[in-house]
Coordinates of C-alpha atoms in Angstrom, one line a residue:
Chain A
M1 CA 12.0 -38.2 73.4
Q2 CA 11.2 -41.5 72.8
E3 CA 7.4 -40.4 71.8
L4 CA 9.1 -37.8 69.3
I5 CA 10.8 -40.0 67.4
L6 CA 7.8 -42.6 67.4
S7 CA 5.9 -39.7 66.0
D8 CA 8.6 -38.9 63.2
N9 CA 8.5 -42.3 62.4
H10 CA 5.0 -41.9 62.1
N11 CA 5.2 -38.6 60.2
I12 CA 7.5 -40.9 57.9
N13 CA 5.1 -43.4 57.1
K14 CA 2.6 -41.2 56.5
T15 CA 4.4 -39.7 53.5
K16 CA 5.8 -42.8 51.9
T17 CA 2.1 -43.9 52.0
R18 CA 1.2 -40.8 50.7
Q19 CA 4.1 -41.0 48.1
E20 CA 3.2 -44.5 47.3
T21 CA -0.5 -43.5 47.0
A22 CA 0.8 -40.9 44.2
K23 CA 2.6 -43.4 42.3
V24 CA 0.0 -45.9 42.2
I25 CA -2.2 -42.6 41.1
S26 CA 0.2 -41.9 38.4
K27 CA 0.4 -45.4 37.2
Y28 CA -2.9 -45.7 36.7
F29 CA -3.3 -42.3 34.9
F30 CA -0.6 -43.4 32.4
L31 CA -2.1 -46.7 31.9
S32 CA -5.3 -45.2 31.0
L33 CA -3.9 -42.8 29.0
K34 CA -2.2 -45.1 26.8
Y35 CA -5.5 -47.0 26.2
V36 CA -7.2 -43.5 25.8
I37 CA -4.8 -42.6 22.9
L38 CA -4.9 -46.0 21.1
G39 CA -8.9 -45.8 21.1
L40 CA -8.6 -42.8 19.3
F41 CA -6.3 -44.0 16.7
V42 CA -8.7 -46.9 16.4
I43 CA -11.8 -44.7 15.9
T44 CA -9.6 -42.8 13.7
V45 CA -9.2 -46.1 11.6
F46 CA -12.7 -47.3 11.5
L47 CA -14.6 -43.2 11.1
P48 CA -14.2 -43.4 7.4
I49 CA -15.3 -47.0 6.8
I50 CA -18.2 -47.4 9.3
P51 CA -20.2 -44.9 7.5
I52 CA -19.4 -46.6 4.7
L53 CA -20.5 -49.9 5.7
F54 CA -23.6 -48.7 7.2
G55 CA -24.3 -47.0 4.1
S56 CA -23.9 -49.9 2.0
L57 CA -27.0 -51.5 3.6
K58 CA -29.4 -48.7 3.2
D59 CA -31.5 -47.6 0.4
G60 CA -31.3 -44.8 -1.9
N61 CA -33.7 -42.4 0.1
E62 CA -32.4 -43.5 3.4
F63 CA -29.1 -43.0 2.6
F64 CA -29.8 -39.1 1.6
A65 CA -32.4 -38.9 4.5
S66 CA -30.4 -40.2 7.4
G67 CA -27.5 -39.1 9.4
V68 CA -24.0 -40.7 8.0
L69 CA -23.3 -42.2 11.5
D70 CA -27.2 -43.8 11.8
F71 CA -27.5 -47.7 11.9
P72 CA -28.9 -48.8 8.6
K73 CA -32.5 -49.5 8.4
S74 CA -33.8 -51.0 5.0
W75 CA -31.1 -53.4 5.1
K76 CA -31.3 -53.1 1.5
W77 CA -28.7 -56.4 0.7
N78 CA -29.8 -56.0 -3.1
N79 CA -27.1 -53.1 -3.3
Y80 CA -24.3 -55.7 -3.1
K81 CA -25.9 -57.6 -6.0
T82 CA -26.3 -54.3 -7.9
A83 CA -22.5 -53.7 -7.3
F84 CA -21.6 -56.7 -7.9
I85 CA -23.5 -57.4 -11.2
D86 CA -24.1 -53.9 -12.8
G87 CA -21.5 -52.6 -11.4
N88 CA -19.0 -54.8 -13.7
M89 CA -17.1 -56.0 -10.4
L90 CA -17.9 -59.5 -11.3
T91 CA -15.8 -58.9 -14.6
G92 CA -13.5 -57.3 -12.2
F93 CA -13.1 -60.2 -9.7
I94 CA -12.7 -62.7 -12.7
N95 CA -10.0 -60.4 -14.7
T96 CA -8.0 -60.1 -11.8
L97 CA -8.2 -63.8 -10.7
I98 CA -7.2 -64.7 -14.4
I99 CA -4.2 -62.0 -14.5
M100 CA -3.1 -62.9 -11.2
I101 CA -2.9 -66.7 -11.5
V102 CA -0.9 -66.5 -15.1
S103 CA 1.3 -63.7 -13.8
L104 CA 2.2 -64.4 -10.1
A105 CA 2.8 -68.1 -11.4
V106 CA 5.1 -66.8 -14.4
S107 CA 6.7 -64.3 -12.2
V108 CA 7.6 -67.0 -9.3
L109 CA 8.6 -69.4 -11.6
T110 CA 11.4 -66.9 -13.3
G111 CA 12.2 -65.2 -9.9
A112 CA 13.0 -69.3 -8.7
M113 CA 14.8 -69.3 -11.7
T114 CA 16.7 -66.6 -12.2
S115 CA 18.1 -67.0 -8.3
Y116 CA 18.7 -70.7 -8.9
V117 CA 20.9 -69.9 -11.7
L118 CA 22.5 -66.6 -10.0
H119 CA 23.6 -68.9 -6.8
R120 CA 24.6 -72.2 -8.2
F121 CA 26.3 -71.6 -11.4
V122 CA 29.5 -69.1 -11.8
F123 CA 29.6 -67.7 -15.4
K124 CA 30.5 -64.8 -17.2
G125 CA 28.5 -62.1 -17.1
Q126 CA 26.8 -62.9 -13.9
K127 CA 27.5 -59.9 -12.2
V128 CA 25.8 -57.7 -15.6
V129 CA 22.9 -59.9 -14.2
K130 CA 22.8 -59.5 -10.6
N131 CA 23.6 -55.2 -11.7
L132 CA 20.6 -55.4 -14.3
F133 CA 18.3 -56.1 -11.7
L134 CA 19.7 -54.1 -9.1
L135 CA 19.6 -51.3 -11.0
A136 CA 16.2 -51.4 -12.1
T137 CA 14.8 -51.4 -8.5
L138 CA 16.0 -47.3 -8.8
I139 CA 13.6 -46.9 -11.6
P140 CA 10.0 -45.7 -10.7
N141 CA 8.0 -47.5 -13.2
I142 CA 5.2 -45.1 -13.0
T143 CA 7.2 -42.5 -14.7
N144 CA 8.4 -45.0 -17.3
N145 CA 4.7 -45.6 -18.3
I146 CA 5.1 -43.0 -21.0
A147 CA 7.0 -45.0 -22.8
T148 CA 5.6 -48.5 -21.6
F149 CA 2.9 -47.3 -23.3
Q150 CA 4.2 -46.9 -26.9
I151 CA 6.0 -49.8 -26.4
I152 CA 2.3 -52.0 -25.5
S153 CA 0.7 -50.2 -28.2
W154 CA 3.6 -50.8 -30.6
L155 CA 3.3 -54.8 -29.9
N156 CA -0.1 -54.6 -30.4
L157 CA -1.2 -55.7 -26.3
F158 CA -3.2 -52.4 -25.8
N159 CA -6.4 -53.2 -24.7
T160 CA -5.5 -56.7 -24.2
R161 CA -5.2 -58.7 -21.0
W162 CA -1.8 -59.7 -22.1
A163 CA -1.0 -56.5 -21.0
G164 CA -1.6 -56.6 -18.0
I165 CA -0.2 -60.3 -17.6
L166 CA 3.5 -59.1 -19.1
L167 CA 3.8 -56.5 -17.0
F168 CA 3.0 -58.2 -14.1
S169 CA 5.2 -61.4 -15.1
G170 CA 8.6 -60.3 -14.7
T171 CA 10.5 -60.8 -11.5
D172 CA 12.4 -58.1 -9.8
I173 CA 15.6 -57.7 -7.4
I174 CA 13.6 -58.2 -4.3
S175 CA 12.2 -61.4 -5.0
V176 CA 15.4 -62.7 -6.2
Y177 CA 17.1 -61.7 -3.4
I178 CA 14.7 -63.4 -1.0
M179 CA 14.7 -66.3 -2.8
M180 CA 18.8 -66.2 -3.2
Q181 CA 18.9 -65.7 0.7
F182 CA 16.5 -68.9 1.0
L183 CA 18.8 -71.0 -0.9
D184 CA 21.7 -70.2 0.9
S185 CA 20.0 -72.4 3.7
I186 CA 19.4 -75.8 1.0
S187 CA 22.7 -77.6 1.2
K188 CA 25.0 -77.9 -2.3
S189 CA 25.5 -81.5 -0.9
M190 CA 21.9 -82.0 -1.6
D191 CA 22.7 -81.0 -5.2
E192 CA 25.7 -83.3 -5.6
S193 CA 24.4 -86.1 -4.5
A194 CA 21.5 -85.9 -7.0
M195 CA 24.5 -85.4 -9.4
I196 CA 26.1 -88.5 -8.4
D197 CA 22.9 -90.3 -9.3
G198 CA 23.1 -88.7 -12.4
A199 CA 20.0 -86.4 -11.9
S200 CA 20.5 -83.7 -14.4
Y201 CA 20.2 -80.1 -13.6
L202 CA 16.8 -79.3 -14.3
R203 CA 15.6 -82.3 -12.7
I204 CA 17.6 -80.8 -9.3
F205 CA 15.5 -77.5 -9.8
L206 CA 12.2 -79.3 -10.5
V207 CA 12.0 -82.2 -8.1
I208 CA 15.0 -80.6 -5.0
I209 CA 15.2 -76.8 -5.4
F210 CA 11.8 -76.0 -5.8
P211 CA 9.8 -77.5 -3.5
L212 CA 12.4 -76.8 -0.5
L213 CA 11.8 -73.4 -1.7
M214 CA 8.7 -73.4 -1.0
P215 CA 8.7 -70.6 2.2
A216 CA 10.5 -68.4 0.4
I217 CA 7.9 -68.7 -3.0
I218 CA 5.2 -67.9 -0.6
T219 CA 6.9 -64.5 0.5
V220 CA 7.1 -63.3 -3.1
F221 CA 3.7 -64.7 -3.6
I222 CA 2.2 -62.4 -1.1
I223 CA 4.2 -59.4 -2.0
K224 CA 3.5 -59.7 -5.4
G225 CA -0.3 -60.9 -5.1
V226 CA -1.5 -57.9 -2.7
A227 CA 0.5 -55.5 -4.9
I228 CA -1.5 -57.0 -8.0
Y229 CA -4.7 -57.0 -6.7
N230 CA -4.4 -53.3 -5.5
D231 CA -2.8 -51.9 -8.7
F232 CA -4.7 -49.4 -10.5
V233 CA -2.3 -47.6 -12.9
T234 CA -1.6 -50.9 -14.8
P235 CA -5.3 -51.9 -15.9
F236 CA -6.3 -48.0 -15.6
L237 CA -3.9 -46.9 -18.7
F238 CA -3.3 -50.6 -20.4
M239 CA -6.9 -52.0 -20.5
P240 CA -9.5 -49.0 -20.3
S241 CA -12.0 -51.3 -22.4
P242 CA -14.8 -52.1 -19.2
D243 CA -14.7 -55.9 -20.2
L244 CA -11.2 -56.0 -19.2
A245 CA -11.2 -53.9 -16.0
M246 CA -9.7 -55.6 -13.2
I247 CA -11.3 -54.9 -9.7
S248 CA -9.6 -51.2 -9.0
T249 CA -10.8 -49.9 -12.5
A250 CA -14.4 -51.8 -12.3
L251 CA -14.5 -49.6 -9.0
Y252 CA -13.3 -46.7 -10.5
N253 CA -15.5 -46.8 -13.0
F254 CA -18.5 -46.8 -10.3
K255 CA -17.6 -43.1 -10.4
G256 CA -19.9 -42.6 -13.8
P257 CA -23.2 -44.5 -13.7
F258 CA -23.3 -44.7 -9.6
A259 CA -22.1 -41.2 -9.2
A260 CA -25.6 -40.7 -7.6
S261 CA -25.6 -43.7 -6.1
W262 CA -23.6 -43.7 -2.6
E263 CA -25.1 -46.6 -1.4
I264 CA -23.7 -49.0 -4.4
I265 CA -20.5 -47.0 -4.0
S266 CA -20.5 -47.9 -0.7
A267 CA -21.2 -51.8 -1.4
G268 CA -18.5 -51.7 -4.0
V269 CA -15.9 -50.5 -1.4
I270 CA -16.8 -53.1 1.0
L271 CA -16.9 -55.6 -1.8
I272 CA -13.1 -55.0 -3.2
T273 CA -12.1 -54.7 0.7
L274 CA -13.7 -58.0 1.7
P275 CA -11.1 -60.6 0.1
M276 CA -8.2 -58.8 1.3
L277 CA -9.4 -59.0 5.0
A278 CA -10.1 -62.6 4.8
S279 CA -6.6 -63.1 3.4
F280 CA -5.2 -60.8 6.2
V281 CA -7.1 -62.6 9.0
V282 CA -6.2 -65.9 7.7
M283 CA -2.6 -65.1 7.1
Q284 CA -1.4 -62.2 9.2
K285 CA 2.0 -63.1 10.3
W286 CA 3.1 -64.0 6.5
I287 CA 1.5 -60.8 5.0
Y288 CA 3.5 -58.7 7.8
N289 CA 6.8 -61.1 7.4
G290 CA 6.5 -60.7 3.3
L291 CA 5.8 -57.0 3.3
V292 CA 8.2 -55.9 5.6
M293 CA 10.7 -58.1 4.1
G294 CA 9.9 -56.7 0.7
S295 CA 10.9 -53.1 1.6
V296 CA 13.7 -54.1 3.8
K297 CA 15.4 -55.6 1.1
E298 CA 14.9 -52.7 -1.7
Chain B
M1 CA 23.0 -88.1 -21.0
I2 CA 24.3 -84.7 -22.3
R3 CA 27.9 -83.7 -20.6
Y4 CA 27.1 -81.3 -17.0
K5 CA 29.3 -78.8 -18.5
T6 CA 27.1 -78.6 -21.6
Q7 CA 23.8 -78.8 -19.7
R8 CA 25.0 -75.7 -17.6
R9 CA 25.3 -73.8 -20.4
I10 CA 21.6 -74.8 -21.5
M11 CA 20.4 -73.9 -17.9
I12 CA 22.0 -70.8 -17.8
T13 CA 20.6 -69.0 -21.1
G14 CA 17.5 -71.2 -21.0
F15 CA 16.7 -69.8 -17.3
L16 CA 17.9 -66.7 -17.8
F17 CA 16.3 -65.7 -21.2
V18 CA 12.7 -64.9 -20.1
P19 CA 13.5 -63.3 -16.9
L20 CA 15.7 -60.6 -18.9
V21 CA 13.6 -60.3 -21.8
L22 CA 10.8 -59.0 -19.5
L23 CA 13.1 -56.9 -17.5
L24 CA 14.7 -55.0 -20.8
L25 CA 11.9 -54.8 -22.5
F26 CA 9.8 -52.9 -19.9
T27 CA 12.3 -51.3 -17.3
Y28 CA 15.2 -50.3 -19.4
L29 CA 13.6 -50.2 -22.3
P30 CA 11.4 -47.5 -21.6
S31 CA 13.5 -45.7 -19.5
L32 CA 15.6 -45.2 -22.7
F33 CA 12.5 -44.1 -24.6
V34 CA 11.6 -42.1 -22.3
F35 CA 15.0 -40.2 -22.1
Y36 CA 14.7 -40.1 -25.9
F37 CA 11.4 -39.1 -26.3
S38 CA 12.3 -35.8 -23.8
F39 CA 14.3 -34.1 -26.8
Q40 CA 11.3 -34.4 -29.1
Q41 CA 8.4 -32.9 -29.7
W42 CA 5.4 -35.4 -30.3
N43 CA 2.3 -36.1 -30.1
G44 CA 2.7 -40.2 -30.6
I45 CA 1.4 -40.7 -34.0
S46 CA 2.9 -37.8 -36.7
D47 CA 6.6 -37.2 -36.7
M48 CA 9.2 -36.4 -34.0
E49 CA 10.6 -32.8 -34.3
F50 CA 13.8 -32.6 -32.3
V51 CA 13.5 -29.5 -29.9
K52 CA 16.5 -29.8 -27.9
F53 CA 16.1 -29.0 -24.2
Q54 CA 12.6 -26.6 -24.5
N55 CA 10.7 -29.5 -22.8
Y56 CA 12.9 -29.2 -19.6
V57 CA 12.6 -25.7 -19.9
A58 CA 9.0 -26.1 -19.9
I59 CA 8.7 -28.1 -17.0
F60 CA 10.4 -25.2 -15.0
T61 CA 8.7 -22.3 -16.5
D62 CA 5.3 -23.2 -16.9
P63 CA 3.4 -22.9 -13.9
E64 CA 0.9 -25.5 -14.9
I65 CA 3.3 -28.1 -14.2
F66 CA 5.6 -26.8 -11.8
K67 CA 2.9 -26.1 -9.1
P68 CA 2.2 -29.8 -9.1
L69 CA 5.9 -30.5 -8.3
L70 CA 5.7 -28.7 -5.8
N71 CA 2.8 -30.4 -4.3
S72 CA 5.3 -33.0 -3.2
F73 CA 6.0 -31.2 -0.5
Y74 CA 2.4 -31.6 1.3
Y75 CA 3.1 -35.2 1.3
M76 CA 7.0 -35.1 2.2
V77 CA 5.4 -33.2 5.4
G78 CA 2.8 -35.8 5.7
A79 CA 5.4 -38.7 5.5
V80 CA 7.2 -36.9 8.3
V81 CA 4.1 -36.9 10.4
Q82 CA 3.7 -40.5 9.3
M83 CA 6.9 -41.6 10.6
A84 CA 6.2 -39.8 13.9
L85 CA 3.0 -41.6 14.5
G86 CA 4.2 -44.8 13.3
L87 CA 6.8 -44.7 16.1
F88 CA 5.1 -43.3 18.6
L89 CA 2.2 -46.0 18.3
A90 CA 5.3 -48.6 17.8
T91 CA 6.5 -47.4 21.1
L92 CA 3.4 -47.9 23.0
L93 CA 2.6 -51.6 21.6
S94 CA 5.9 -52.4 22.6
F95 CA 5.3 -52.0 26.2
K96 CA 2.5 -54.4 27.6
V97 CA -0.5 -54.0 26.7
V98 CA -3.6 -56.1 26.3
L99 CA -4.7 -57.3 22.8
K100 CA -1.7 -55.6 21.2
N101 CA -2.3 -57.7 18.1
V102 CA -5.8 -56.5 17.3
F103 CA -4.3 -53.0 18.1
K104 CA -1.4 -54.2 15.5
G105 CA -3.7 -55.5 12.9
T106 CA -6.2 -52.5 12.9
F107 CA -3.4 -49.6 12.5
F108 CA -1.8 -51.7 9.6
F109 CA -5.4 -53.1 7.8
P110 CA -5.6 -49.4 5.9
Y111 CA -2.5 -50.3 4.2
L112 CA -4.1 -53.5 2.7
I113 CA -7.4 -51.6 1.1
N114 CA -7.4 -50.5 -2.4
S115 CA -6.7 -47.4 -3.1
V116 CA -9.6 -46.9 -5.5
A117 CA -11.5 -47.6 -2.3
V118 CA -9.5 -45.2 0.0
G119 CA -10.1 -42.7 -2.5
L120 CA -14.2 -43.3 -2.5
M121 CA -14.1 -43.5 1.2
F122 CA -12.7 -40.4 1.9
S123 CA -14.1 -38.6 -0.7
F124 CA -17.6 -39.0 0.9
F125 CA -15.7 -38.3 4.5
F126 CA -14.8 -34.9 2.9
R127 CA -17.8 -33.7 0.6
S128 CA -20.2 -31.2 1.5
D129 CA -22.7 -33.2 2.7
G130 CA -20.0 -36.4 3.9
V131 CA -19.1 -37.8 7.4
L132 CA -16.7 -34.9 8.7
N133 CA -19.2 -32.3 8.5
S134 CA -21.9 -34.2 9.8
I135 CA -20.0 -34.5 12.6
L136 CA -18.7 -30.6 13.0
H137 CA -22.2 -30.4 12.7
I138 CA -23.0 -32.4 16.1
F139 CA -20.7 -29.6 17.5
A140 CA -22.9 -27.2 16.5
I141 CA -20.6 -25.8 13.8
R142 CA -22.1 -24.6 10.6
N143 CA -20.8 -23.4 7.4
T144 CA -18.9 -26.3 6.9
P145 CA -16.7 -25.8 3.5
D146 CA -16.5 -28.4 0.7
W147 CA -13.3 -29.7 1.9
L148 CA -11.8 -30.8 -1.4
R149 CA -12.5 -27.6 -3.0
L150 CA -11.1 -25.6 -0.6
N151 CA -7.6 -24.2 -1.3
F152 CA -4.3 -25.6 0.6
W153 CA -6.5 -27.6 2.6
N154 CA -7.5 -30.2 0.2
N155 CA -4.0 -30.8 -0.2
V156 CA -3.2 -30.7 3.4
L157 CA -6.2 -33.6 3.9
L158 CA -5.0 -35.6 0.8
A159 CA -1.7 -36.2 2.8
G160 CA -3.8 -37.0 5.8
V161 CA -5.1 -39.9 3.8
S162 CA -1.5 -41.0 2.9
I163 CA -0.8 -40.8 6.3
W164 CA -3.9 -43.1 7.2
K165 CA -3.7 -45.6 4.5
Y166 CA 0.5 -46.2 5.2
M167 CA 1.2 -45.3 9.0
G168 CA 0.5 -49.0 9.9
F169 CA 3.1 -49.9 7.4
N170 CA 5.8 -48.3 9.1
L171 CA 4.1 -49.1 12.7
V172 CA 4.6 -52.8 11.7
M173 CA 8.5 -51.9 10.8
F174 CA 9.1 -50.4 14.0
I175 CA 7.5 -52.9 16.2
G176 CA 9.5 -55.6 14.3
A177 CA 12.9 -53.6 14.8
I178 CA 12.0 -52.2 18.7
Q179 CA 11.1 -56.6 19.3
S180 CA 14.5 -57.4 18.0
I181 CA 16.0 -55.1 20.9
S182 CA 16.9 -57.7 23.6
K183 CA 15.1 -58.0 26.6
E184 CA 17.9 -58.1 29.2
I185 CA 18.6 -54.3 27.9
Y186 CA 15.5 -53.6 29.1
E187 CA 15.2 -55.5 32.5
A188 CA 18.7 -53.8 33.3
A189 CA 17.2 -50.3 32.1
E190 CA 14.6 -50.9 35.0
I191 CA 16.6 -52.2 37.3
D192 CA 18.1 -48.9 37.1
G193 CA 15.4 -46.9 37.5
A194 CA 15.6 -45.7 34.0
N195 CA 11.7 -44.4 32.8
K196 CA 9.8 -44.6 30.0
F197 CA 11.3 -41.5 28.1
Q198 CA 14.9 -42.5 29.1
I199 CA 14.2 -45.7 27.8
F200 CA 12.8 -44.5 24.4
F201 CA 15.7 -42.1 23.7
K202 CA 18.7 -44.2 25.0
I203 CA 17.9 -47.5 24.0
I204 CA 14.9 -47.7 21.4
Y205 CA 16.1 -44.8 19.4
P206 CA 19.3 -45.6 18.6
A207 CA 18.8 -49.4 18.2
I208 CA 16.4 -48.5 15.3
R209 CA 17.5 -45.3 14.0
N210 CA 18.6 -47.2 10.9
I211 CA 15.1 -48.3 10.0
I212 CA 13.6 -44.9 10.6
L213 CA 15.9 -43.5 7.8
L214 CA 15.3 -46.3 5.8
N215 CA 11.3 -45.4 6.0
L216 CA 11.8 -41.7 5.6
I217 CA 14.1 -42.1 2.4
L218 CA 11.1 -44.7 1.1
A219 CA 8.4 -42.3 1.9
I220 CA 10.1 -39.3 0.3
K221 CA 10.5 -41.2 -3.0
G222 CA 6.7 -41.9 -2.2
A223 CA 6.2 -38.6 -1.7
V224 CA 7.3 -37.5 -5.2
S225 CA 5.4 -40.3 -7.0
V226 CA 1.9 -40.0 -5.4
Y227 CA -0.8 -40.7 -8.0
E228 CA -3.7 -42.7 -6.8
I229 CA -5.1 -41.1 -3.9
P230 CA -5.1 -37.8 -5.0
Y231 CA -6.3 -38.8 -8.4
T232 CA -9.4 -41.1 -7.5
M233 CA -10.6 -38.0 -4.8
T234 CA -10.1 -35.2 -7.0
G235 CA -8.8 -36.2 -10.0
G236 CA -6.2 -33.4 -9.7
T237 CA -9.1 -30.3 -9.7
F238 CA -8.7 -27.5 -7.1
G239 CA -4.9 -27.6 -7.3
T240 CA -4.2 -31.0 -5.9
S241 CA -2.8 -32.2 -9.1
T242 CA 0.3 -34.0 -8.7
F243 CA 3.4 -34.4 -11.1
V244 CA 2.6 -37.9 -11.6
I245 CA -0.6 -37.2 -12.1
K246 CA 0.0 -34.2 -14.5
T247 CA 2.6 -36.6 -16.5
L248 CA -0.3 -39.3 -17.3
Q249 CA -2.7 -36.7 -18.3
I250 CA -0.1 -35.2 -20.5
G251 CA 1.6 -38.4 -22.0
I252 CA -1.4 -40.6 -22.0
S253 CA -4.8 -39.3 -21.4
T254 CA -5.8 -36.3 -23.5
R255 CA -6.4 -36.1 -26.9
Y256 CA -3.6 -33.5 -27.7
R257 CA -0.4 -35.6 -26.4
Q258 CA 2.5 -34.3 -25.7
V259 CA 4.7 -37.3 -25.3
G260 CA 7.8 -35.2 -25.5
L261 CA 7.3 -33.1 -22.4
A262 CA 5.6 -35.8 -20.2
S263 CA 8.5 -37.6 -20.9
A264 CA 11.3 -35.1 -19.6
M265 CA 8.7 -34.9 -16.8
S266 CA 9.0 -38.8 -16.0
F267 CA 12.8 -38.1 -16.8
V268 CA 12.9 -34.9 -13.8
L269 CA 11.2 -37.5 -11.5
L270 CA 13.8 -40.3 -12.1
G271 CA 16.4 -37.8 -11.5
I272 CA 14.7 -37.1 -8.1
V273 CA 14.6 -40.5 -7.2
L274 CA 17.8 -41.6 -8.2
V275 CA 19.4 -38.5 -5.7
V276 CA 17.5 -40.1 -3.0
T277 CA 18.4 -43.3 -3.6
V278 CA 22.3 -42.6 -3.9
I279 CA 21.8 -40.6 -0.7
Q280 CA 20.3 -43.7 0.7
R281 CA 22.9 -46.1 -0.5
L282 CA 25.4 -43.5 0.7
M283 CA 23.6 -43.9 4.5
F284 CA 23.7 -47.6 4.3
K285 CA 26.7 -48.5 2.8
E286 CA 27.6 -51.5 5.3
K287 CA 24.5 -53.3 4.1
N288 CA 25.2 -53.3 0.3
D289 CA 23.2 -56.8 -0.3
F290 CA 25.4 -58.1 -3.2

């Protein structure tokens, strides 16, 4: 009798360990499955990029003779020089830089001014102004270009840098909203004590509000900066002259002269991507937050 | 010292002047013009001619124009796939994962790559002696096509490129939403013996349903206004044109411009986006910002 019970116990223990082994195996199976899946998606992200990166370092003959996934042998760094100088990318970067600096400055400033006025003052027509900005998000800009094109032509701004600057300079409800939300956290008692000291509203805005608004300003700066750097439609439609190319259009123009030289196109693709990669690595959290905030508020 | 009341008036007018002029000049005025032009026949230079609804009729009867509008469906289906993938990966990454931030960053980065660069990269990927066919050759698959000239499949692949570029953005939004669920709920569920599937469907999904809907709506708006990726890859040839490509070609690029017709197309697109947005507002009524 006792023996029987013992052996029974033994059997129970055996099934128990067997169950546990099964559990461990399934745990490791799912664990490795997770990394296999993630790994596959990482490959999917890199698969189109790697042949371009390798190709950008091959010379023309090697590019055609070698397989797309073959490691470069000729290490032709000169492709980058060709893309940068002959491919007009230098002009593209300079134009992008000029247009970005001016329009980001104006856009951030007008955004801050609009939010300051809307947040701190109560006035007739306030609601109208808010609604005008709010309603504007419903209108897809891309469709408006047909008429914007006519307006830019009438203003004699077609094929000038001013077209880009003006079109990127405006503020929008997303920037205004992000800044207004931040203004909530800047106490009004600060404005009031400055007023007791006799400071003007302009001075309060410039000396107190604007510096304290910095985190919101950086967020807006990032959303707009990424949008301008990556915009293709505006320079393509309004500034077609090669001298006025921004980086998107400079790269697009590669399709003409370098149509048969994929090693130069590849170098151009890498060149346009590097500044974004660098900014992303340095400001990862800011970029995530900025873009997510920007779209959730839409 | 100017009185505060006067100062206030100066500030309001002064500070709002430039932003409002830019807003009116480059958002509202074009919309009004687009509406007005859409009833005219006009090449942008000579006199306009009032043609009533003729341009609108043309959109829905001319297959040259209507087919690109139908192509939006490829991108809408793509958007749904994109959401599903984003959600799946976001869920995977919100459990314990080594190098979590590296994975997140890798999946997100394509979103920041310039569309022209993405277009060129994938032109090379899909062309007849490109990356995809080279890989297929490794697996001894011969007679591979020139993908971007292959009817139907070219649109599917273009939508795929869109997914490649934009999925990471949804992923980041979903991860953010999932992280905002309190840890105690997971712990309680695990004590109660819930498995991963139950955790997903009973806890994660209900908590982020709103953000999924919001993303889906943004994606539908994106799908009807697709432009850069197909334009840089195919220029809209071989049946891959989209509504916006067609609109800009007719209204701006061609030598014989038809500003009226292009404006009517713009207005139809505006209408579609407005309808989608109204649906969005109705769904998220409680979260009205202003």
